[in-house]
Amino acid sequence: PAPPVLEERVRAAFDVVEAVGAAFDGRVLFTGYYEPSIEASLTRRPGYDVPISKRPSDFIEIPIAEWGGQYEGQRKLIGRLEGSRVRPYWSREEIGFGPLEGKKLEIAWARDAVDLFFVEIQGSGTLLLPDGKKKRIGYNGSNSRPYRSIGSLLIEEGEIPAATMSMQSLRTWLAANPEEKARVLEHNESYVFFRFLESGPVGALHRPVTPQRSIATDLTLFPPAALAFLHTDYPTATLDTAGQPVVTWSPLDRFVLNQDTGGAIKGAGRADVFWGQGPDATLAAGMMKQSGRLYFLVPKSPVAAP
């Protein structure tokens, strides 16, 4: 329908509620995520030695909310079973020392640790196998350690200016400083386990997410599966007369579904837009850190018959 007709129908069927934002001023920081493609092998071979692991058998999930009382407001704890005791699960650095080796958890082997690190952040990805075939992988749990941004670390250390921080600038810095790679990656204690997917990425609601129409929010604050409307900006790349890429920003105003969440998506002032696959998705996901507005559409209660 025409915009005025659509607006009339929306206002008739829904109450529109705006997200308060981190500072209670309505401003929401929008970032993006995507489905990366990385080189990998289903068996370990020369050049492919970074393990992509499934969830371990000693992985314990404790639904704290079911205990009630003093645990009200907490959702769950993740740990590992050590004898009869539950311990915090290994951090990324500790996993690097080998406690998972020999447990046959590897479902595939990546060529590059940085590539796999960014798949962990995105939550899903496509494996490009040596024989030309492809396999999709998706989130299968994490060690529940806190997500710590390596971008923030490098800003604090003065390595990358905050104004130019992006996924692309992070990759460039890591490639130029291989001796620092392990230290920087281990700053993020969170570690993600994977499983094979038959189709595209699946969100926190165990349903496929849709490029440019699915968002991730803090699901402890915002209603899962709710219809929303966002207002922000997104980047596109064009070539100038010299053939060099130029990034321009355009308005992004559209209806979306709240279908996902993420370790870095916390509070009322954060939202993540899913962009799908390909160069345009990589650009948008890597560069988006735009202020905007987020509105949720709440169905109006039906009027009771007399």
PDB file of C-alpha atoms in Angstrom:
ATOM      1  CA  PRO A   1       0.000   0.000   0.000  1.00  0.00           C
ATOM      2  CA  ALA A   2       0.946   3.662  -0.346  1.00  0.00           C
ATOM      3  CA  PRO A   3       2.872   5.105   2.653  1.00  0.00           C
ATOM      4  CA  PRO A   4      -0.117   7.061   4.057  1.00  0.00           C
ATOM      5  CA  VAL A   5      -2.320   3.950   3.872  1.00  0.00           C
ATOM      6  CA  LEU A   6       0.381   1.801   5.494  1.00  0.00           C
ATOM      7  CA  GLU A   7       0.854   4.336   8.275  1.00  0.00           C
ATOM      8  CA  GLU A   8      -2.893   4.426   8.918  1.00  0.00           C
ATOM      9  CA  ARG A   9      -3.060   0.634   9.118  1.00  0.00           C
ATOM     10  CA  VAL A  10      -0.037   0.437  11.419  1.00  0.00           C
ATOM     11  CA  ARG A  11      -1.434   3.059  13.805  1.00  0.00           C
ATOM     12  CA  ALA A  12      -4.807   1.318  13.838  1.00  0.00           C
ATOM     13  CA  ALA A  13      -3.343  -2.094  14.721  1.00  0.00           C
ATOM     14  CA  PHE A  14      -0.306  -1.232  16.855  1.00  0.00           C
ATOM     15  CA  ASP A  15       0.959   0.988  19.621  1.00  0.00           C
ATOM     16  CA  VAL A  16       4.409   2.285  18.667  1.00  0.00           C
ATOM     17  CA  VAL A  17       6.930   2.215  21.525  1.00  0.00           C
ATOM     18  CA  GLU A  18      10.390   3.735  21.146  1.00  0.00           C
ATOM     19  CA  ALA A  19      13.518   2.182  22.666  1.00  0.00           C
ATOM     20  CA  VAL A  20      14.818   4.487  25.391  1.00  0.00           C
ATOM     21  CA  GLY A  21      18.459   4.137  24.315  1.00  0.00           C
ATOM     22  CA  ALA A  22      21.514   3.796  26.505  1.00  0.00           C
ATOM     23  CA  ALA A  23      21.242   7.363  27.851  1.00  0.00           C
ATOM     24  CA  PHE A  24      17.417   7.445  27.910  1.00  0.00           C
ATOM     25  CA  ASP A  25      17.468   9.878  24.985  1.00  0.00           C
ATOM     26  CA  GLY A  26      16.169   7.475  22.336  1.00  0.00           C
ATOM     27  CA  ARG A  27      19.526   7.110  20.609  1.00  0.00           C
ATOM     28  CA  VAL A  28      20.448   3.535  19.695  1.00  0.00           C
ATOM     29  CA  LEU A  29      23.840   2.446  18.348  1.00  0.00           C
ATOM     30  CA  PHE A  30      23.339   0.275  15.264  1.00  0.00           C
ATOM     31  CA  THR A  31      26.049  -2.107  14.138  1.00  0.00           C
ATOM     32  CA  GLY A  32      25.914  -4.919  11.599  1.00  0.00           C
ATOM     33  CA  TYR A  33      26.725  -8.605  11.318  1.00  0.00           C
ATOM     34  CA  TYR A  34      26.969 -10.960   8.345  1.00  0.00           C
ATOM     35  CA  GLU A  35      27.759 -14.496   7.224  1.00  0.00           C
ATOM     36  CA  PRO A  36      31.482 -14.687   6.356  1.00  0.00           C
ATOM     37  CA  SER A  37      33.084 -17.289   4.104  1.00  0.00           C
ATOM     38  CA  ILE A  38      36.413 -18.817   5.155  1.00  0.00           C
ATOM     39  CA  GLU A  39      38.779 -21.445   3.795  1.00  0.00           C
ATOM     40  CA  ALA A  40      38.559 -24.699   5.735  1.00  0.00           C
ATOM     41  CA  SER A  41      38.900 -28.477   5.459  1.00  0.00           C
ATOM     42  CA  LEU A  42      36.821 -31.263   6.984  1.00  0.00           C
ATOM     43  CA  THR A  43      40.053 -33.078   7.841  1.00  0.00           C
ATOM     44  CA  ARG A  44      43.307 -31.763   9.234  1.00  0.00           C
ATOM     45  CA  ARG A  45      45.911 -31.234   6.521  1.00  0.00           C
ATOM     46  CA  PRO A  46      48.908 -28.975   5.879  1.00  0.00           C
ATOM     47  CA  GLY A  47      47.778 -25.355   6.011  1.00  0.00           C
ATOM     48  CA  TYR A  48      44.541 -26.212   7.819  1.00  0.00           C
ATOM     49  CA  ASP A  49      45.321 -26.532  11.522  1.00  0.00           C
ATOM     50  CA  VAL A  50      42.900 -24.212  13.379  1.00  0.00           C
ATOM     51  CA  PRO A  51      40.204 -26.400  14.987  1.00  0.00           C
ATOM     52  CA  ILE A  52      36.507 -25.630  14.542  1.00  0.00           C
ATOM     53  CA  SER A  53      34.958 -27.444  17.484  1.00  0.00           C
ATOM     54  CA  LYS A  54      31.519 -28.737  18.393  1.00  0.00           C
ATOM     55  CA  ARG A  55      30.081 -28.371  21.883  1.00  0.00           C
ATOM     56  CA  PRO A  56      31.895 -30.641  24.384  1.00  0.00           C
ATOM     57  CA  SER A  57      30.147 -33.386  26.333  1.00  0.00           C
ATOM     58  CA  ASP A  58      31.208 -31.848  29.668  1.00  0.00           C
ATOM     59  CA  PHE A  59      29.369 -28.638  28.754  1.00  0.00           C
ATOM     60  CA  ILE A  60      26.838 -27.872  31.511  1.00  0.00           C
ATOM     61  CA  GLU A  61      24.009 -25.341  31.223  1.00  0.00           C
ATOM     62  CA  ILE A  62      22.267 -24.350  34.462  1.00  0.00           C
ATOM     63  CA  PRO A  63      18.953 -22.475  33.990  1.00  0.00           C
ATOM     64  CA  ILE A  64      19.214 -20.220  37.047  1.00  0.00           C
ATOM     65  CA  ALA A  65      15.802 -18.647  36.453  1.00  0.00           C
ATOM     66  CA  GLU A  66      14.181 -21.973  37.369  1.00  0.00           C
ATOM     67  CA  TRP A  67      15.697 -21.777  40.862  1.00  0.00           C
ATOM     68  CA  GLY A  68      13.859 -18.527  41.692  1.00  0.00           C
ATOM     69  CA  GLY A  69      14.381 -16.547  44.884  1.00  0.00           C
ATOM     70  CA  GLN A  70      17.742 -14.840  45.123  1.00  0.00           C
ATOM     71  CA  TYR A  71      18.563 -15.772  41.503  1.00  0.00           C
ATOM     72  CA  GLU A  72      15.698 -13.724  40.030  1.00  0.00           C
ATOM     73  CA  GLY A  73      16.787 -11.804  36.944  1.00  0.00           C
ATOM     74  CA  GLN A  74      19.657 -14.150  36.081  1.00  0.00           C
ATOM     75  CA  ARG A  75      19.167 -16.454  33.093  1.00  0.00           C
ATOM     76  CA  LYS A  76      21.725 -19.249  33.124  1.00  0.00           C
ATOM     77  CA  LEU A  77      25.252 -20.321  33.959  1.00  0.00           C
ATOM     78  CA  ILE A  78      27.557 -22.231  31.633  1.00  0.00           C
ATOM     79  CA  GLY A  79      30.262 -24.447  33.035  1.00  0.00           C
ATOM     80  CA  ARG A  80      32.009 -27.797  32.804  1.00  0.00           C
ATOM     81  CA  LEU A  81      31.678 -30.872  34.974  1.00  0.00           C
ATOM     82  CA  GLU A  82      34.843 -31.768  36.883  1.00  0.00           C
ATOM     83  CA  GLY A  83      34.095 -34.823  38.984  1.00  0.00           C
ATOM     84  CA  SER A  84      31.000 -33.834  40.950  1.00  0.00           C
ATOM     85  CA  ARG A  85      31.664 -30.090  40.764  1.00  0.00           C
ATOM     86  CA  VAL A  86      30.692 -27.497  38.155  1.00  0.00           C
ATOM     87  CA  ARG A  87      33.572 -25.231  37.157  1.00  0.00           C
ATOM     88  CA  PRO A  88      33.598 -22.134  34.889  1.00  0.00           C
ATOM     89  CA  TYR A  89      34.278 -23.172  31.316  1.00  0.00           C
ATOM     90  CA  TRP A  90      37.759 -22.633  29.891  1.00  0.00           C
ATOM     91  CA  SER A  91      38.545 -19.156  28.521  1.00  0.00           C
ATOM     92  CA  ARG A  92      39.841 -18.649  24.980  1.00  0.00           C
ATOM     93  CA  GLU A  93      43.404 -18.398  26.267  1.00  0.00           C
ATOM     94  CA  GLU A  94      43.037 -21.556  28.367  1.00  0.00           C
ATOM     95  CA  ILE A  95      41.562 -23.459  25.428  1.00  0.00           C
ATOM     96  CA  GLY A  96      44.695 -22.489  23.493  1.00  0.00           C
ATOM     97  CA  PHE A  97      46.737 -24.493  25.996  1.00  0.00           C
ATOM     98  CA  GLY A  98      44.991 -27.670  24.848  1.00  0.00           C
ATOM     99  CA  PRO A  99      42.363 -28.879  27.376  1.00  0.00           C
ATOM    100  CA  LEU A 100      40.038 -29.852  24.491  1.00  0.00           C
ATOM    101  CA  GLU A 101      42.669 -31.754  22.518  1.00  0.00           C
ATOM    102  CA  GLY A 102      42.049 -35.472  22.169  1.00  0.00           C
ATOM    103  CA  LYS A 103      38.310 -35.169  22.786  1.00  0.00           C
ATOM    104  CA  LYS A 104      37.505 -35.423  19.064  1.00  0.00           C
ATOM    105  CA  LEU A 105      35.461 -32.236  19.016  1.00  0.00           C
ATOM    106  CA  GLU A 106      36.766 -30.941  15.688  1.00  0.00           C
ATOM    107  CA  ILE A 107      34.140 -30.805  12.948  1.00  0.00           C
ATOM    108  CA  ALA A 108      36.526 -29.004  10.557  1.00  0.00           C
ATOM    109  CA  TRP A 109      39.838 -27.156  10.394  1.00  0.00           C
ATOM    110  CA  ALA A 110      40.227 -23.518   9.338  1.00  0.00           C
ATOM    111  CA  ARG A 111      43.184 -22.135   7.427  1.00  0.00           C
ATOM    112  CA  ASP A 112      43.368 -18.869   9.382  1.00  0.00           C
ATOM    113  CA  ALA A 113      42.727 -18.147  13.082  1.00  0.00           C
ATOM    114  CA  VAL A 114      41.655 -14.553  12.410  1.00  0.00           C
ATOM    115  CA  ASP A 115      39.068 -15.712   9.862  1.00  0.00           C
ATOM    116  CA  LEU A 116      37.606 -18.151  12.393  1.00  0.00           C
ATOM    117  CA  PHE A 117      37.651 -15.504  15.125  1.00  0.00           C
ATOM    118  CA  PHE A 118      35.378 -13.286  13.035  1.00  0.00           C
ATOM    119  CA  VAL A 119      33.074 -16.229  12.289  1.00  0.00           C
ATOM    120  CA  GLU A 120      32.729 -16.631  16.063  1.00  0.00           C
ATOM    121  CA  ILE A 121      31.768 -12.971  16.414  1.00  0.00           C
ATOM    122  CA  GLN A 122      29.214 -13.250  13.589  1.00  0.00           C
ATOM    123  CA  GLY A 123      27.799 -16.529  14.935  1.00  0.00           C
ATOM    124  CA  SER A 124      27.731 -18.389  11.606  1.00  0.00           C
ATOM    125  CA  GLY A 125      29.687 -18.795   8.393  1.00  0.00           C
ATOM    126  CA  THR A 126      30.316 -20.757   5.220  1.00  0.00           C
ATOM    127  CA  LEU A 127      33.308 -23.083   4.903  1.00  0.00           C
ATOM    128  CA  LEU A 128      34.983 -23.043   1.475  1.00  0.00           C
ATOM    129  CA  LEU A 129      36.425 -26.541   1.157  1.00  0.00           C
ATOM    130  CA  PRO A 130      39.485 -27.537  -0.914  1.00  0.00           C
ATOM    131  CA  ASP A 131      37.337 -29.549  -3.365  1.00  0.00           C
ATOM    132  CA  GLY A 132      35.190 -26.496  -4.155  1.00  0.00           C
ATOM    133  CA  LYS A 133      32.228 -27.570  -2.033  1.00  0.00           C
ATOM    134  CA  LYS A 134      30.724 -25.468   0.736  1.00  0.00           C
ATOM    135  CA  LYS A 135      29.464 -26.282   4.225  1.00  0.00           C
ATOM    136  CA  ARG A 136      27.602 -23.926   6.526  1.00  0.00           C
ATOM    137  CA  ILE A 137      28.264 -23.776  10.265  1.00  0.00           C
ATOM    138  CA  GLY A 138      26.289 -22.084  13.027  1.00  0.00           C
ATOM    139  CA  TYR A 139      26.411 -21.270  16.705  1.00  0.00           C
ATOM    140  CA  ASN A 140      26.282 -24.284  19.045  1.00  0.00           C
ATOM    141  CA  GLY A 141      26.941 -22.629  22.398  1.00  0.00           C
ATOM    142  CA  SER A 142      29.796 -20.697  23.956  1.00  0.00           C
ATOM    143  CA  ASN A 143      31.980 -20.901  27.033  1.00  0.00           C
ATOM    144  CA  SER A 144      29.867 -18.059  28.502  1.00  0.00           C
ATOM    145  CA  ARG A 145      32.952 -16.004  29.291  1.00  0.00           C
ATOM    146  CA  PRO A 146      32.493 -12.235  28.799  1.00  0.00           C
ATOM    147  CA  TYR A 147      32.779 -10.815  25.300  1.00  0.00           C
ATOM    148  CA  ARG A 148      35.645  -8.307  25.232  1.00  0.00           C
ATOM    149  CA  SER A 149      36.127  -6.175  22.141  1.00  0.00           C
ATOM    150  CA  ILE A 150      39.572  -6.389  20.547  1.00  0.00           C
ATOM    151  CA  GLY A 151      38.717  -3.175  18.706  1.00  0.00           C
ATOM    152  CA  SER A 152      38.317  -1.347  22.021  1.00  0.00           C
ATOM    153  CA  LEU A 153      41.628  -2.844  23.175  1.00  0.00           C
ATOM    154  CA  LEU A 154      43.521  -1.480  20.172  1.00  0.00           C
ATOM    155  CA  ILE A 155      41.849   1.920  20.534  1.00  0.00           C
ATOM    156  CA  GLU A 156      42.936   2.052  24.196  1.00  0.00           C
ATOM    157  CA  GLU A 157      46.477   1.072  23.214  1.00  0.00           C
ATOM    158  CA  GLY A 158      46.586   3.824  20.582  1.00  0.00           C
ATOM    159  CA  GLU A 159      47.025   1.388  17.699  1.00  0.00           C
ATOM    160  CA  ILE A 160      43.875   2.329  15.741  1.00  0.00           C
ATOM    161  CA  PRO A 161      42.025   5.664  16.083  1.00  0.00           C
ATOM    162  CA  ALA A 162      38.435   5.323  17.279  1.00  0.00           C
ATOM    163  CA  ALA A 163      37.197   7.310  14.273  1.00  0.00           C
ATOM    164  CA  THR A 164      38.604   4.766  11.809  1.00  0.00           C
ATOM    165  CA  MET A 165      37.878   1.581  13.768  1.00  0.00           C
ATOM    166  CA  SER A 166      36.094  -1.089  11.710  1.00  0.00           C
ATOM    167  CA  MET A 167      36.329  -4.794  11.009  1.00  0.00           C
ATOM    168  CA  GLN A 168      38.384  -3.938   7.934  1.00  0.00           C
ATOM    169  CA  SER A 169      40.892  -1.836   9.921  1.00  0.00           C
ATOM    170  CA  LEU A 170      41.137  -4.600  12.540  1.00  0.00           C
ATOM    171  CA  ARG A 171      41.997  -7.179   9.898  1.00  0.00           C
ATOM    172  CA  THR A 172      44.588  -4.874   8.351  1.00  0.00           C
ATOM    173  CA  TRP A 173      46.257  -4.294  11.725  1.00  0.00           C
ATOM    174  CA  LEU A 174      46.305  -8.004  12.634  1.00  0.00           C
ATOM    175  CA  ALA A 175      47.816  -8.883   9.247  1.00  0.00           C
ATOM    176  CA  ALA A 176      50.530  -6.248   9.751  1.00  0.00           C
ATOM    177  CA  ASN A 177      51.298  -7.365  13.331  1.00  0.00           C
ATOM    178  CA  PRO A 178      51.322 -11.201  13.323  1.00  0.00           C
ATOM    179  CA  GLU A 179      53.452 -11.340  16.478  1.00  0.00           C
ATOM    180  CA  GLU A 180      50.610  -9.615  18.376  1.00  0.00           C
ATOM    181  CA  LYS A 181      47.803 -11.752  16.951  1.00  0.00           C
ATOM    182  CA  ALA A 182      47.532 -14.320  19.753  1.00  0.00           C
ATOM    183  CA  ARG A 183      47.639 -11.713  22.515  1.00  0.00           C
ATOM    184  CA  VAL A 184      44.977  -9.549  20.908  1.00  0.00           C
ATOM    185  CA  LEU A 185      42.612 -12.409  20.055  1.00  0.00           C
ATOM    186  CA  GLU A 186      42.935 -13.860  23.567  1.00  0.00           C
ATOM    187  CA  HIS A 187      41.776 -10.519  24.994  1.00  0.00           C
ATOM    188  CA  ASN A 188      38.279 -11.760  24.102  1.00  0.00           C
ATOM    189  CA  GLU A 189      37.672 -14.562  26.610  1.00  0.00           C
ATOM    190  CA  SER A 190      34.530 -15.741  24.792  1.00  0.00           C
ATOM    191  CA  TYR A 191      34.877 -18.895  22.674  1.00  0.00           C
ATOM    192  CA  VAL A 192      32.143 -20.240  20.374  1.00  0.00           C
ATOM    193  CA  PHE A 193      31.340 -23.851  19.461  1.00  0.00           C
ATOM    194  CA  PHE A 194      29.754 -24.733  16.112  1.00  0.00           C
ATOM    195  CA  ARG A 195      27.563 -27.260  14.346  1.00  0.00           C
ATOM    196  CA  PHE A 196      26.811 -27.873  10.688  1.00  0.00           C
ATOM    197  CA  LEU A 197      23.713 -26.189   9.247  1.00  0.00           C
ATOM    198  CA  GLU A 198      21.559 -27.497   6.423  1.00  0.00           C
ATOM    199  CA  SER A 199      20.472 -23.986   5.391  1.00  0.00           C
ATOM    200  CA  GLY A 200      21.251 -20.375   6.269  1.00  0.00           C
ATOM    201  CA  PRO A 201      22.123 -18.785   9.630  1.00  0.00           C
ATOM    202  CA  VAL A 202      19.770 -19.398  12.534  1.00  0.00           C
ATOM    203  CA  GLY A 203      19.047 -16.764  15.156  1.00  0.00           C
ATOM    204  CA  ALA A 204      18.476 -16.993  18.892  1.00  0.00           C
ATOM    205  CA  LEU A 205      14.862 -18.059  18.300  1.00  0.00           C
ATOM    206  CA  HIS A 206      16.056 -21.150  16.356  1.00  0.00           C
ATOM    207  CA  ARG A 207      14.616 -19.720  13.134  1.00  0.00           C
ATOM    208  CA  PRO A 208      16.492 -18.578   9.994  1.00  0.00           C
ATOM    209  CA  VAL A 209      17.429 -14.906   9.948  1.00  0.00           C
ATOM    210  CA  THR A 210      16.741 -12.770   6.864  1.00  0.00           C
ATOM    211  CA  PRO A 211      19.291 -10.366   5.331  1.00  0.00           C
ATOM    212  CA  GLN A 212      18.436  -6.707   6.032  1.00  0.00           C
ATOM    213  CA  ARG A 213      15.242  -7.708   7.866  1.00  0.00           C
ATOM    214  CA  SER A 214      16.471  -9.461  11.028  1.00  0.00           C
ATOM    215  CA  ILE A 215      17.999  -7.635  13.975  1.00  0.00           C
ATOM    216  CA  ALA A 216      19.738  -8.727  17.166  1.00  0.00           C
ATOM    217  CA  THR A 217      18.992  -7.000  20.473  1.00  0.00           C
ATOM    218  CA  ASP A 218      19.277  -7.695  24.170  1.00  0.00           C
ATOM    219  CA  LEU A 219      16.454 -10.231  24.489  1.00  0.00           C
ATOM    220  CA  THR A 220      16.311  -9.729  28.242  1.00  0.00           C
ATOM    221  CA  LEU A 221      14.934  -6.239  27.498  1.00  0.00           C
ATOM    222  CA  PHE A 222      13.244  -6.357  24.087  1.00  0.00           C
ATOM    223  CA  PRO A 223      10.468  -8.809  23.093  1.00  0.00           C
ATOM    224  CA  PRO A 224      11.650 -11.789  21.003  1.00  0.00           C
ATOM    225  CA  ALA A 225      10.114 -12.069  17.519  1.00  0.00           C
ATOM    226  CA  ALA A 226       8.587  -8.596  17.812  1.00  0.00           C
ATOM    227  CA  LEU A 227       7.993  -6.408  14.776  1.00  0.00           C
ATOM    228  CA  ALA A 228      10.088  -3.243  14.877  1.00  0.00           C
ATOM    229  CA  PHE A 229      11.017  -0.258  12.731  1.00  0.00           C
ATOM    230  CA  LEU A 230      14.516   1.198  12.564  1.00  0.00           C
ATOM    231  CA  HIS A 231      15.859   4.547  11.432  1.00  0.00           C
ATOM    232  CA  THR A 232      19.610   4.860  10.841  1.00  0.00           C
ATOM    233  CA  ASP A 233      22.194   4.941   8.004  1.00  0.00           C
ATOM    234  CA  TYR A 234      24.103   2.253   6.106  1.00  0.00           C
ATOM    235  CA  PRO A 235      27.235   2.312   3.895  1.00  0.00           C
ATOM    236  CA  THR A 236      27.631   1.486   0.203  1.00  0.00           C
ATOM    237  CA  ALA A 237      30.808   1.476  -1.859  1.00  0.00           C
ATOM    238  CA  THR A 238      31.241   3.023  -5.300  1.00  0.00           C
ATOM    239  CA  LEU A 239      34.308   3.623  -7.462  1.00  0.00           C
ATOM    240  CA  ASP A 240      35.598   7.127  -8.176  1.00  0.00           C
ATOM    241  CA  THR A 241      37.043   8.244 -11.509  1.00  0.00           C
ATOM    242  CA  ALA A 242      40.400   6.736 -10.541  1.00  0.00           C
ATOM    243  CA  GLY A 243      38.810   3.385  -9.769  1.00  0.00           C
ATOM    244  CA  GLN A 244      39.229   3.764  -6.020  1.00  0.00           C
ATOM    245  CA  PRO A 245      36.406   2.729  -3.655  1.00  0.00           C
ATOM    246  CA  VAL A 246      34.446   5.514  -2.024  1.00  0.00           C
ATOM    247  CA  VAL A 247      32.073   4.821   0.859  1.00  0.00           C
ATOM    248  CA  THR A 248      28.834   6.782   0.986  1.00  0.00           C
ATOM    249  CA  TRP A 249      26.067   6.667   3.581  1.00  0.00           C
ATOM    250  CA  SER A 250      22.353   6.416   2.849  1.00  0.00           C
ATOM    251  CA  PRO A 251      19.237   6.407   5.086  1.00  0.00           C
ATOM    252  CA  LEU A 252      18.023   3.025   6.305  1.00  0.00           C
ATOM    253  CA  ASP A 253      14.347   3.080   7.292  1.00  0.00           C
ATOM    254  CA  ARG A 254      12.509  -0.250   7.363  1.00  0.00           C
ATOM    255  CA  PHE A 255      10.441  -2.793   9.226  1.00  0.00           C
ATOM    256  CA  VAL A 256      12.483  -5.563  10.847  1.00  0.00           C
ATOM    257  CA  LEU A 257      11.997  -8.577  13.126  1.00  0.00           C
ATOM    258  CA  ASN A 258      13.756  -8.963  16.469  1.00  0.00           C
ATOM    259  CA  GLN A 259      15.126 -12.499  15.963  1.00  0.00           C
ATOM    260  CA  ASP A 260      18.616 -12.666  17.415  1.00  0.00           C
ATOM    261  CA  THR A 261      21.001 -11.585  20.156  1.00  0.00           C
ATOM    262  CA  GLY A 262      24.761 -11.420  20.701  1.00  0.00           C
ATOM    263  CA  GLY A 263      27.477 -11.265  23.334  1.00  0.00           C
ATOM    264  CA  ALA A 264      28.191  -7.596  22.587  1.00  0.00           C
ATOM    265  CA  ILE A 265      24.547  -6.575  22.205  1.00  0.00           C
ATOM    266  CA  LYS A 266      23.659  -5.497  25.726  1.00  0.00           C
ATOM    267  CA  GLY A 267      21.327  -2.829  27.048  1.00  0.00           C
ATOM    268  CA  ALA A 268      18.602  -0.652  25.578  1.00  0.00           C
ATOM    269  CA  GLY A 269      20.976   1.315  23.371  1.00  0.00           C
ATOM    270  CA  ARG A 270      22.297  -1.433  21.063  1.00  0.00           C
ATOM    271  CA  ALA A 271      20.991  -3.242  17.987  1.00  0.00           C
ATOM    272  CA  ASP A 272      22.687  -5.328  15.289  1.00  0.00           C
ATOM    273  CA  VAL A 273      21.408  -5.587  11.705  1.00  0.00           C
ATOM    274  CA  PHE A 274      21.952  -8.858   9.801  1.00  0.00           C
ATOM    275  CA  TRP A 275      23.242  -8.195   6.269  1.00  0.00           C
ATOM    276  CA  GLY A 276      23.675 -11.673   4.758  1.00  0.00           C
ATOM    277  CA  GLN A 277      26.600 -12.722   2.542  1.00  0.00           C
ATOM    278  CA  GLY A 278      28.883 -11.084   0.002  1.00  0.00           C
ATOM    279  CA  PRO A 279      30.987  -7.905  -0.390  1.00  0.00           C
ATOM    280  CA  ASP A 280      28.136  -5.471   0.320  1.00  0.00           C
ATOM    281  CA  ALA A 281      27.213  -7.374   3.480  1.00  0.00           C
ATOM    282  CA  THR A 282      30.856  -7.454   4.591  1.00  0.00           C
ATOM    283  CA  LEU A 283      31.162  -3.698   4.080  1.00  0.00           C
ATOM    284  CA  ALA A 284      27.953  -2.868   5.939  1.00  0.00           C
ATOM    285  CA  ALA A 285      28.681  -5.229   8.820  1.00  0.00           C
ATOM    286  CA  GLY A 286      32.263  -4.041   9.147  1.00  0.00           C
ATOM    287  CA  MET A 287      31.622  -0.305   9.054  1.00  0.00           C
ATOM    288  CA  MET A 288      28.213   0.241  10.658  1.00  0.00           C
ATOM    289  CA  LYS A 289      28.350   1.995  14.023  1.00  0.00           C
ATOM    290  CA  GLN A 290      25.602   4.530  13.465  1.00  0.00           C
ATOM    291  CA  SER A 291      23.288   6.281  15.863  1.00  0.00           C
ATOM    292  CA  GLY A 292      19.592   5.904  15.127  1.00  0.00           C
ATOM    293  CA  ARG A 293      16.129   5.193  16.490  1.00  0.00           C
ATOM    294  CA  LEU A 294      14.387   1.898  17.144  1.00  0.00           C
ATOM    295  CA  TYR A 295      10.614   1.511  17.519  1.00  0.00           C
ATOM    296  CA  PHE A 296       8.667  -1.609  18.513  1.00  0.00           C
ATOM    297  CA  LEU A 297       5.138  -2.236  17.262  1.00  0.00           C
ATOM    298  CA  VAL A 298       2.974  -3.641  20.029  1.00  0.00           C
ATOM    299  CA  PRO A 299      -0.398  -5.104  18.930  1.00  0.00           C
ATOM    300  CA  LYS A 300      -3.277  -3.177  20.439  1.00  0.00           C
ATOM    301  CA  SER A 301      -5.539  -5.061  22.803  1.00  0.00           C
ATOM    302  CA  PRO A 302      -8.869  -5.904  21.168  1.00  0.00           C
ATOM    303  CA  VAL A 303     -11.795  -3.877  22.437  1.00  0.00           C
ATOM    304  CA  ALA A 304     -14.095  -6.071  24.494  1.00  0.00           C
ATOM    305  CA  ALA A 305     -17.613  -6.483  23.085  1.00  0.00           C
ATOM    306  CA  PRO A 306     -20.379  -4.978  25.252  1.00  0.00           C
TER     307      PRO A 306
END
